[in-house]
Amino acid sequence: MDPATAELIAFYGFRVLWALVVAIGAVLLARVIRRATMRVLEGMRAHSNAVILLGNLAQVGVLLLGALVVLAIFTGPNFGAILTSFSLLGLVIGLSLQDILKNFFAGIWILVERPFRIGDTIQVDVHTGAVEQIAFRTTMLRTPDGRQVVIPNNTLMTSPVVNHTAYPLRRAELWILLPDEGVPQDIVGTIRASLRDVSTVSGEPAPRVDLRGVADGKARFLVTFWAPDRVEAETEAIAALRARLPKAEAHGA
């Protein structure tokens, strides 16, 4: 065999062998990284879609790194120029898809951190509704009047989000107006007794009754209580108070 040919075969044979070792190592490492990533996310109770997606992304990242190493083995000194070309191409693509990528990564953040979940009632800017779907680019809300609002996930990550159902109880307030000459002696006890009969009103914390003043011949009482469903509890509490105090005017605060 010609010495030059033998040298060429040995040169490329070594590179092929080394590239195979790197490729096999990258595949095995990618599987380990994927499983470890998914295990960590499951421990954080992240959304199942986010667990699978981020596990796959971690695996692809390791495989891409392995592919770059293999490319460097075969290209040698030209690897820098090739890597620069790929970097410029990636930059152009990234800039053209900037808004989509922002919403995509914001969607991943929402699915991992879970600041709210399906069924929660949230408020974003002027929009309030129940969360119906959390996708990787948008989140869908259903408003109380039956409309659908599609919000970009990047907006949810950069704007204040109020979760109205994050806690089991919400505070409700009612105004009670009574003629100042007809206020029962134990008005506070009477109001609290009325609220105890309302199943949707929580007993703890105990309802609070405060006299806020007397004007136009009427005493104004602010009643504060806690309930799982504020709207339903307010409706039932007003009915109970009007039944116990026929002369009272009761309405939401």
PDB file of C-alpha atoms in Angstrom:
ATOM      1  CA  MET A   1       0.000   0.000   0.000  1.00  0.00           C
ATOM      2  CA  ASP A   2       1.193   3.441  -0.852  1.00  0.00           C
ATOM      3  CA  PRO A   3       2.573   5.164   2.306  1.00  0.00           C
ATOM      4  CA  ALA A   4       0.509   8.294   1.651  1.00  0.00           C
ATOM      5  CA  THR A   5      -2.661   6.225   1.330  1.00  0.00           C
ATOM      6  CA  ALA A   6      -1.877   4.293   4.489  1.00  0.00           C
ATOM      7  CA  GLU A   7      -1.237   7.538   6.345  1.00  0.00           C
ATOM      8  CA  LEU A   8      -4.523   8.973   5.073  1.00  0.00           C
ATOM      9  CA  ILE A   9      -6.450   5.855   6.135  1.00  0.00           C
ATOM     10  CA  ALA A  10      -4.850   5.920   9.565  1.00  0.00           C
ATOM     11  CA  PHE A  11      -5.576   9.641   9.938  1.00  0.00           C
ATOM     12  CA  TYR A  12      -9.252   9.393   9.055  1.00  0.00           C
ATOM     13  CA  GLY A  13      -9.653   6.009  10.735  1.00  0.00           C
ATOM     14  CA  PHE A  14      -8.580   7.537  14.030  1.00  0.00           C
ATOM     15  CA  ARG A  15     -11.024  10.403  13.546  1.00  0.00           C
ATOM     16  CA  VAL A  16     -13.890   8.047  12.695  1.00  0.00           C
ATOM     17  CA  LEU A  17     -13.132   5.922  15.762  1.00  0.00           C
ATOM     18  CA  TRP A  18     -12.952   8.981  18.007  1.00  0.00           C
ATOM     19  CA  ALA A  19     -16.168  10.378  16.492  1.00  0.00           C
ATOM     20  CA  LEU A  20     -17.978   7.077  17.167  1.00  0.00           C
ATOM     21  CA  VAL A  21     -16.853   7.136  20.795  1.00  0.00           C
ATOM     22  CA  VAL A  22     -18.092  10.718  21.179  1.00  0.00           C
ATOM     23  CA  ALA A  23     -21.410   9.953  19.430  1.00  0.00           C
ATOM     24  CA  ILE A  24     -22.141   6.899  21.606  1.00  0.00           C
ATOM     25  CA  GLY A  25     -21.160   8.812  24.731  1.00  0.00           C
ATOM     26  CA  ALA A  26     -23.411  11.726  23.739  1.00  0.00           C
ATOM     27  CA  VAL A  27     -26.408   9.418  23.183  1.00  0.00           C
ATOM     28  CA  LEU A  28     -25.951   7.708  26.550  1.00  0.00           C
ATOM     29  CA  LEU A  29     -25.372  10.997  28.368  1.00  0.00           C
ATOM     30  CA  ALA A  30     -28.421  12.559  26.675  1.00  0.00           C
ATOM     31  CA  ARG A  31     -30.644   9.773  28.009  1.00  0.00           C
ATOM     32  CA  VAL A  32     -29.283  10.219  31.525  1.00  0.00           C
ATOM     33  CA  ILE A  33     -29.728  14.007  31.378  1.00  0.00           C
ATOM     34  CA  ARG A  34     -33.288  13.618  30.087  1.00  0.00           C
ATOM     35  CA  ARG A  35     -34.283  11.283  32.912  1.00  0.00           C
ATOM     36  CA  ALA A  36     -32.596  13.456  35.539  1.00  0.00           C
ATOM     37  CA  THR A  37     -34.302  16.605  34.219  1.00  0.00           C
ATOM     38  CA  MET A  38     -37.711  14.960  34.232  1.00  0.00           C
ATOM     39  CA  ARG A  39     -37.152  13.594  37.742  1.00  0.00           C
ATOM     40  CA  VAL A  40     -36.267  17.056  39.065  1.00  0.00           C
ATOM     41  CA  LEU A  41     -39.289  18.669  37.388  1.00  0.00           C
ATOM     42  CA  GLU A  42     -41.623  15.969  38.671  1.00  0.00           C
ATOM     43  CA  GLY A  43     -40.278  16.659  42.160  1.00  0.00           C
ATOM     44  CA  MET A  44     -41.209  20.322  41.611  1.00  0.00           C
ATOM     45  CA  ARG A  45     -44.730  19.185  40.588  1.00  0.00           C
ATOM     46  CA  ALA A  46     -44.381  20.881  37.230  1.00  0.00           C
ATOM     47  CA  HIS A  47     -47.033  20.357  34.563  1.00  0.00           C
ATOM     48  CA  SER A  48     -46.651  17.023  32.755  1.00  0.00           C
ATOM     49  CA  ASN A  49     -46.335  18.775  29.377  1.00  0.00           C
ATOM     50  CA  ALA A  50     -43.463  20.890  30.696  1.00  0.00           C
ATOM     51  CA  VAL A  51     -41.765  17.824  32.195  1.00  0.00           C
ATOM     52  CA  ILE A  52     -41.775  16.011  28.858  1.00  0.00           C
ATOM     53  CA  LEU A  53     -40.822  19.078  26.818  1.00  0.00           C
ATOM     54  CA  LEU A  54     -37.919  20.179  29.009  1.00  0.00           C
ATOM     55  CA  GLY A  55     -36.683  16.603  29.311  1.00  0.00           C
ATOM     56  CA  ASN A  56     -36.631  16.329  25.522  1.00  0.00           C
ATOM     57  CA  LEU A  57     -34.979  19.746  25.164  1.00  0.00           C
ATOM     58  CA  ALA A  58     -32.236  18.717  27.592  1.00  0.00           C
ATOM     59  CA  GLN A  59     -31.680  15.539  25.593  1.00  0.00           C
ATOM     60  CA  VAL A  60     -31.554  17.423  22.283  1.00  0.00           C
ATOM     61  CA  GLY A  61     -29.128  19.944  23.790  1.00  0.00           C
ATOM     62  CA  VAL A  62     -26.674  17.202  24.765  1.00  0.00           C
ATOM     63  CA  LEU A  63     -27.024  15.563  21.343  1.00  0.00           C
ATOM     64  CA  LEU A  64     -26.351  18.881  19.599  1.00  0.00           C
ATOM     65  CA  LEU A  65     -23.267  19.385  21.737  1.00  0.00           C
ATOM     66  CA  GLY A  66     -22.092  15.898  20.785  1.00  0.00           C
ATOM     67  CA  ALA A  67     -22.747  16.662  17.101  1.00  0.00           C
ATOM     68  CA  LEU A  68     -20.615  19.812  17.359  1.00  0.00           C
ATOM     69  CA  VAL A  69     -17.767  17.813  18.887  1.00  0.00           C
ATOM     70  CA  VAL A  70     -18.010  15.247  16.064  1.00  0.00           C
ATOM     71  CA  LEU A  71     -18.035  18.074  13.523  1.00  0.00           C
ATOM     72  CA  ALA A  72     -14.948  19.571  15.143  1.00  0.00           C
ATOM     73  CA  ILE A  73     -13.165  16.214  14.924  1.00  0.00           C
ATOM     74  CA  PHE A  74     -13.680  16.014  11.154  1.00  0.00           C
ATOM     75  CA  THR A  75     -13.301  19.684  10.206  1.00  0.00           C
ATOM     76  CA  GLY A  76     -10.308  20.514  12.376  1.00  0.00           C
ATOM     77  CA  PRO A  77      -9.079  24.088  11.803  1.00  0.00           C
ATOM     78  CA  ASN A  78     -12.183  24.965   9.733  1.00  0.00           C
ATOM     79  CA  PHE A  79     -14.514  24.299  12.667  1.00  0.00           C
ATOM     80  CA  GLY A  80     -14.362  27.913  13.885  1.00  0.00           C
ATOM     81  CA  ALA A  81     -15.565  29.309  10.564  1.00  0.00           C
ATOM     82  CA  ILE A  82     -18.362  26.729  10.335  1.00  0.00           C
ATOM     83  CA  LEU A  83     -19.459  27.440  13.912  1.00  0.00           C
ATOM     84  CA  THR A  84     -19.512  31.176  13.181  1.00  0.00           C
ATOM     85  CA  SER A  85     -21.749  30.596  10.154  1.00  0.00           C
ATOM     86  CA  PHE A  86     -24.173  28.522  12.210  1.00  0.00           C
ATOM     87  CA  SER A  87     -24.155  31.156  14.954  1.00  0.00           C
ATOM     88  CA  LEU A  88     -25.037  33.919  12.495  1.00  0.00           C
ATOM     89  CA  LEU A  89     -27.811  31.782  11.014  1.00  0.00           C
ATOM     90  CA  GLY A  90     -29.179  31.080  14.496  1.00  0.00           C
ATOM     91  CA  LEU A  91     -29.064  34.786  15.332  1.00  0.00           C
ATOM     92  CA  VAL A  92     -31.057  35.695  12.216  1.00  0.00           C
ATOM     93  CA  ILE A  93     -33.670  33.021  12.948  1.00  0.00           C
ATOM     94  CA  GLY A  94     -33.856  34.057  16.613  1.00  0.00           C
ATOM     95  CA  LEU A  95     -34.449  37.709  15.744  1.00  0.00           C
ATOM     96  CA  SER A  96     -37.148  36.851  13.218  1.00  0.00           C
ATOM     97  CA  LEU A  97     -38.953  34.633  15.756  1.00  0.00           C
ATOM     98  CA  GLN A  98     -38.311  36.845  18.774  1.00  0.00           C
ATOM     99  CA  ASP A  99     -41.940  37.324  19.854  1.00  0.00           C
ATOM    100  CA  ILE A 100     -42.808  33.660  19.340  1.00  0.00           C
ATOM    101  CA  LEU A 101     -39.779  32.542  21.354  1.00  0.00           C
ATOM    102  CA  LYS A 102     -40.615  34.966  24.181  1.00  0.00           C
ATOM    103  CA  ASN A 103     -44.108  33.527  24.488  1.00  0.00           C
ATOM    104  CA  PHE A 104     -42.776  29.975  24.169  1.00  0.00           C
ATOM    105  CA  PHE A 105     -40.277  30.287  27.019  1.00  0.00           C
ATOM    106  CA  ALA A 106     -42.830  32.208  29.092  1.00  0.00           C
ATOM    107  CA  GLY A 107     -45.215  29.278  28.588  1.00  0.00           C
ATOM    108  CA  ILE A 108     -42.552  26.889  29.861  1.00  0.00           C
ATOM    109  CA  TRP A 109     -42.042  29.131  32.909  1.00  0.00           C
ATOM    110  CA  ILE A 110     -45.784  29.105  33.645  1.00  0.00           C
ATOM    111  CA  LEU A 111     -45.988  25.321  33.333  1.00  0.00           C
ATOM    112  CA  VAL A 112     -42.965  24.805  35.599  1.00  0.00           C
ATOM    113  CA  GLU A 113     -43.594  27.479  38.253  1.00  0.00           C
ATOM    114  CA  ARG A 114     -47.402  27.088  38.126  1.00  0.00           C
ATOM    115  CA  PRO A 115     -48.403  30.535  39.467  1.00  0.00           C
ATOM    116  CA  PHE A 116     -51.924  29.473  38.497  1.00  0.00           C
ATOM    117  CA  ARG A 117     -53.605  26.307  37.291  1.00  0.00           C
ATOM    118  CA  ILE A 118     -56.480  25.184  35.105  1.00  0.00           C
ATOM    119  CA  GLY A 119     -59.717  26.332  36.746  1.00  0.00           C
ATOM    120  CA  ASP A 120     -58.182  29.219  38.717  1.00  0.00           C
ATOM    121  CA  THR A 121     -59.777  32.633  38.309  1.00  0.00           C
ATOM    122  CA  ILE A 122     -57.127  35.217  37.497  1.00  0.00           C
ATOM    123  CA  GLN A 123     -57.004  38.878  36.549  1.00  0.00           C
ATOM    124  CA  VAL A 124     -54.514  40.281  34.039  1.00  0.00           C
ATOM    125  CA  ASP A 125     -54.802  43.988  33.311  1.00  0.00           C
ATOM    126  CA  VAL A 126     -58.512  44.503  32.499  1.00  0.00           C
ATOM    127  CA  HIS A 127     -59.216  40.814  31.841  1.00  0.00           C
ATOM    128  CA  THR A 128     -60.664  38.500  34.496  1.00  0.00           C
ATOM    129  CA  GLY A 129     -61.684  34.903  33.938  1.00  0.00           C
ATOM    130  CA  ALA A 130     -61.208  31.223  34.679  1.00  0.00           C
ATOM    131  CA  VAL A 131     -58.118  29.578  33.181  1.00  0.00           C
ATOM    132  CA  GLU A 132     -59.267  27.079  30.547  1.00  0.00           C
ATOM    133  CA  GLN A 133     -56.012  26.180  28.819  1.00  0.00           C
ATOM    134  CA  ILE A 134     -52.299  26.816  29.296  1.00  0.00           C
ATOM    135  CA  ALA A 135     -50.407  26.273  26.042  1.00  0.00           C
ATOM    136  CA  PHE A 136     -46.764  26.977  25.250  1.00  0.00           C
ATOM    137  CA  ARG A 137     -47.566  30.267  23.495  1.00  0.00           C
ATOM    138  CA  THR A 138     -50.867  31.495  24.945  1.00  0.00           C
ATOM    139  CA  THR A 139     -53.206  31.066  27.908  1.00  0.00           C
ATOM    140  CA  MET A 140     -56.986  31.047  27.438  1.00  0.00           C
ATOM    141  CA  LEU A 141     -59.440  32.550  29.928  1.00  0.00           C
ATOM    142  CA  ARG A 142     -63.216  32.243  30.097  1.00  0.00           C
ATOM    143  CA  THR A 143     -64.794  35.453  31.385  1.00  0.00           C
ATOM    144  CA  PRO A 144     -67.859  35.441  33.688  1.00  0.00           C
ATOM    145  CA  ASP A 145     -70.048  36.549  30.755  1.00  0.00           C
ATOM    146  CA  GLY A 146     -68.929  33.632  28.583  1.00  0.00           C
ATOM    147  CA  ARG A 147     -66.263  35.246  26.407  1.00  0.00           C
ATOM    148  CA  GLN A 148     -62.872  33.736  25.618  1.00  0.00           C
ATOM    149  CA  VAL A 149     -59.722  35.802  26.133  1.00  0.00           C
ATOM    150  CA  VAL A 150     -56.417  34.637  24.634  1.00  0.00           C
ATOM    151  CA  ILE A 151     -53.433  36.158  26.438  1.00  0.00           C
ATOM    152  CA  PRO A 152     -49.816  35.825  25.200  1.00  0.00           C
ATOM    153  CA  ASN A 153     -47.734  34.055  27.833  1.00  0.00           C
ATOM    154  CA  ASN A 154     -45.103  36.790  27.737  1.00  0.00           C
ATOM    155  CA  THR A 155     -47.763  39.215  29.020  1.00  0.00           C
ATOM    156  CA  LEU A 156     -48.451  36.882  31.949  1.00  0.00           C
ATOM    157  CA  MET A 157     -44.750  36.780  32.810  1.00  0.00           C
ATOM    158  CA  THR A 158     -44.176  40.547  32.650  1.00  0.00           C
ATOM    159  CA  SER A 159     -47.493  41.863  34.037  1.00  0.00           C
ATOM    160  CA  PRO A 160     -48.980  41.553  37.534  1.00  0.00           C
ATOM    161  CA  VAL A 161     -51.340  38.569  37.737  1.00  0.00           C
ATOM    162  CA  VAL A 162     -53.998  38.428  40.465  1.00  0.00           C
ATOM    163  CA  ASN A 163     -55.062  34.877  41.339  1.00  0.00           C
ATOM    164  CA  HIS A 164     -58.491  35.158  42.940  1.00  0.00           C
ATOM    165  CA  THR A 165     -58.640  31.454  43.820  1.00  0.00           C
ATOM    166  CA  ALA A 166     -55.112  30.780  45.074  1.00  0.00           C
ATOM    167  CA  TYR A 167     -56.384  30.474  48.643  1.00  0.00           C
ATOM    168  CA  PRO A 168     -59.461  28.547  49.850  1.00  0.00           C
ATOM    169  CA  LEU A 169     -61.168  31.586  51.407  1.00  0.00           C
ATOM    170  CA  ARG A 170     -61.820  35.116  50.163  1.00  0.00           C
ATOM    171  CA  ARG A 171     -62.931  38.124  52.127  1.00  0.00           C
ATOM    172  CA  ALA A 172     -66.378  39.588  51.498  1.00  0.00           C
ATOM    173  CA  GLU A 173     -67.870  42.853  52.745  1.00  0.00           C
ATOM    174  CA  LEU A 174     -71.467  44.000  53.168  1.00  0.00           C
ATOM    175  CA  TRP A 175     -73.050  47.266  54.240  1.00  0.00           C
ATOM    176  CA  ILE A 176     -76.031  47.171  56.591  1.00  0.00           C
ATOM    177  CA  LEU A 177     -78.076  50.343  57.121  1.00  0.00           C
ATOM    178  CA  LEU A 178     -80.540  50.518  60.036  1.00  0.00           C
ATOM    179  CA  PRO A 179     -82.741  53.384  61.303  1.00  0.00           C
ATOM    180  CA  ASP A 180     -80.761  54.806  64.215  1.00  0.00           C
ATOM    181  CA  GLU A 181     -83.791  54.666  66.523  1.00  0.00           C
ATOM    182  CA  GLY A 182     -84.445  51.009  65.679  1.00  0.00           C
ATOM    183  CA  VAL A 183     -81.009  49.480  66.198  1.00  0.00           C
ATOM    184  CA  PRO A 184     -81.302  46.346  68.382  1.00  0.00           C
ATOM    185  CA  GLN A 185     -79.272  46.408  71.580  1.00  0.00           C
ATOM    186  CA  ASP A 186     -77.140  43.421  70.580  1.00  0.00           C
ATOM    187  CA  ILE A 187     -76.922  44.211  66.866  1.00  0.00           C
ATOM    188  CA  VAL A 188     -73.446  42.695  66.550  1.00  0.00           C
ATOM    189  CA  GLY A 189     -74.608  39.377  68.017  1.00  0.00           C
ATOM    190  CA  THR A 190     -77.710  39.411  65.837  1.00  0.00           C
ATOM    191  CA  ILE A 191     -75.699  39.910  62.658  1.00  0.00           C
ATOM    192  CA  ARG A 192     -73.197  37.208  63.598  1.00  0.00           C
ATOM    193  CA  ALA A 193     -76.020  34.802  64.436  1.00  0.00           C
ATOM    194  CA  SER A 194     -77.553  35.463  61.017  1.00  0.00           C
ATOM    195  CA  LEU A 195     -74.250  34.705  59.297  1.00  0.00           C
ATOM    196  CA  ARG A 196     -73.785  31.492  61.286  1.00  0.00           C
ATOM    197  CA  ASP A 197     -76.947  30.194  59.618  1.00  0.00           C
ATOM    198  CA  VAL A 198     -75.406  30.745  56.157  1.00  0.00           C
ATOM    199  CA  SER A 199     -73.580  27.571  55.108  1.00  0.00           C
ATOM    200  CA  THR A 200     -71.380  29.354  52.565  1.00  0.00           C
ATOM    201  CA  VAL A 201     -69.922  31.744  55.183  1.00  0.00           C
ATOM    202  CA  SER A 202     -66.829  30.454  56.980  1.00  0.00           C
ATOM    203  CA  GLY A 203     -66.858  30.475  60.773  1.00  0.00           C
ATOM    204  CA  GLU A 204     -63.104  31.050  60.913  1.00  0.00           C
ATOM    205  CA  PRO A 205     -62.012  33.787  60.841  1.00  0.00           C
ATOM    206  CA  ALA A 206     -65.137  34.950  62.657  1.00  0.00           C
ATOM    207  CA  PRO A 207     -67.294  37.593  60.936  1.00  0.00           C
ATOM    208  CA  ARG A 208     -66.566  41.158  62.006  1.00  0.00           C
ATOM    209  CA  VAL A 209     -69.120  43.946  62.479  1.00  0.00           C
ATOM    210  CA  ASP A 210     -68.023  47.600  62.693  1.00  0.00           C
ATOM    211  CA  LEU A 211     -70.173  50.703  63.152  1.00  0.00           C
ATOM    212  CA  ARG A 212     -68.910  53.151  60.544  1.00  0.00           C
ATOM    213  CA  GLY A 213     -71.103  56.116  61.397  1.00  0.00           C
ATOM    214  CA  VAL A 214     -74.603  57.548  61.513  1.00  0.00           C
ATOM    215  CA  ALA A 215     -75.893  59.748  58.710  1.00  0.00           C
ATOM    216  CA  ASP A 216     -79.341  60.777  57.479  1.00  0.00           C
ATOM    217  CA  GLY A 217     -80.936  58.997  60.427  1.00  0.00           C
ATOM    218  CA  LYS A 218     -79.323  55.663  59.592  1.00  0.00           C
ATOM    219  CA  ALA A 219     -76.570  53.692  61.316  1.00  0.00           C
ATOM    220  CA  ARG A 220     -74.052  52.208  58.884  1.00  0.00           C
ATOM    221  CA  PHE A 221     -72.438  48.871  59.745  1.00  0.00           C
ATOM    222  CA  LEU A 222     -69.645  47.243  57.734  1.00  0.00           C
ATOM    223  CA  VAL A 223     -69.818  43.444  57.932  1.00  0.00           C
ATOM    224  CA  THR A 224     -66.707  41.488  56.967  1.00  0.00           C
ATOM    225  CA  PHE A 225     -66.527  37.705  56.615  1.00  0.00           C
ATOM    226  CA  TRP A 226     -64.666  34.990  54.698  1.00  0.00           C
ATOM    227  CA  ALA A 227     -66.076  32.455  52.254  1.00  0.00           C
ATOM    228  CA  PRO A 228     -64.927  29.977  49.577  1.00  0.00           C
ATOM    229  CA  ASP A 229     -67.232  31.607  47.005  1.00  0.00           C
ATOM    230  CA  ARG A 230     -67.518  35.316  47.719  1.00  0.00           C
ATOM    231  CA  VAL A 231     -70.379  36.073  45.314  1.00  0.00           C
ATOM    232  CA  GLU A 232     -72.561  33.176  46.467  1.00  0.00           C
ATOM    233  CA  ALA A 233     -71.854  33.906  50.136  1.00  0.00           C
ATOM    234  CA  GLU A 234     -72.715  37.603  49.743  1.00  0.00           C
ATOM    235  CA  THR A 235     -76.036  36.749  48.091  1.00  0.00           C
ATOM    236  CA  GLU A 236     -77.036  34.269  50.790  1.00  0.00           C
ATOM    237  CA  ALA A 237     -75.793  36.521  53.605  1.00  0.00           C
ATOM    238  CA  ILE A 238     -77.865  39.474  52.352  1.00  0.00           C
ATOM    239  CA  ALA A 239     -80.974  37.265  52.236  1.00  0.00           C
ATOM    240  CA  ALA A 240     -80.337  35.980  55.777  1.00  0.00           C
ATOM    241  CA  LEU A 241     -79.739  39.479  57.172  1.00  0.00           C
ATOM    242  CA  ARG A 242     -82.868  40.895  55.575  1.00  0.00           C
ATOM    243  CA  ALA A 243     -84.889  38.009  57.017  1.00  0.00           C
ATOM    244  CA  ARG A 244     -83.484  38.596  60.519  1.00  0.00           C
ATOM    245  CA  LEU A 245     -83.594  42.418  60.285  1.00  0.00           C
ATOM    246  CA  PRO A 246     -86.644  43.414  58.187  1.00  0.00           C
ATOM    247  CA  LYS A 247     -85.919  47.144  58.566  1.00  0.00           C
ATOM    248  CA  ALA A 248     -82.324  46.807  57.403  1.00  0.00           C
ATOM    249  CA  GLU A 249     -80.889  47.722  54.033  1.00  0.00           C
ATOM    250  CA  ALA A 250     -78.137  45.293  53.047  1.00  0.00           C
ATOM    251  CA  HIS A 251     -75.934  45.406  49.966  1.00  0.00           C
ATOM    252  CA  GLY A 252     -72.421  44.576  48.847  1.00  0.00           C
ATOM    253  CA  ALA A 253     -69.590  46.905  49.740  1.00  0.00           C
TER     254      ALA A 253
END
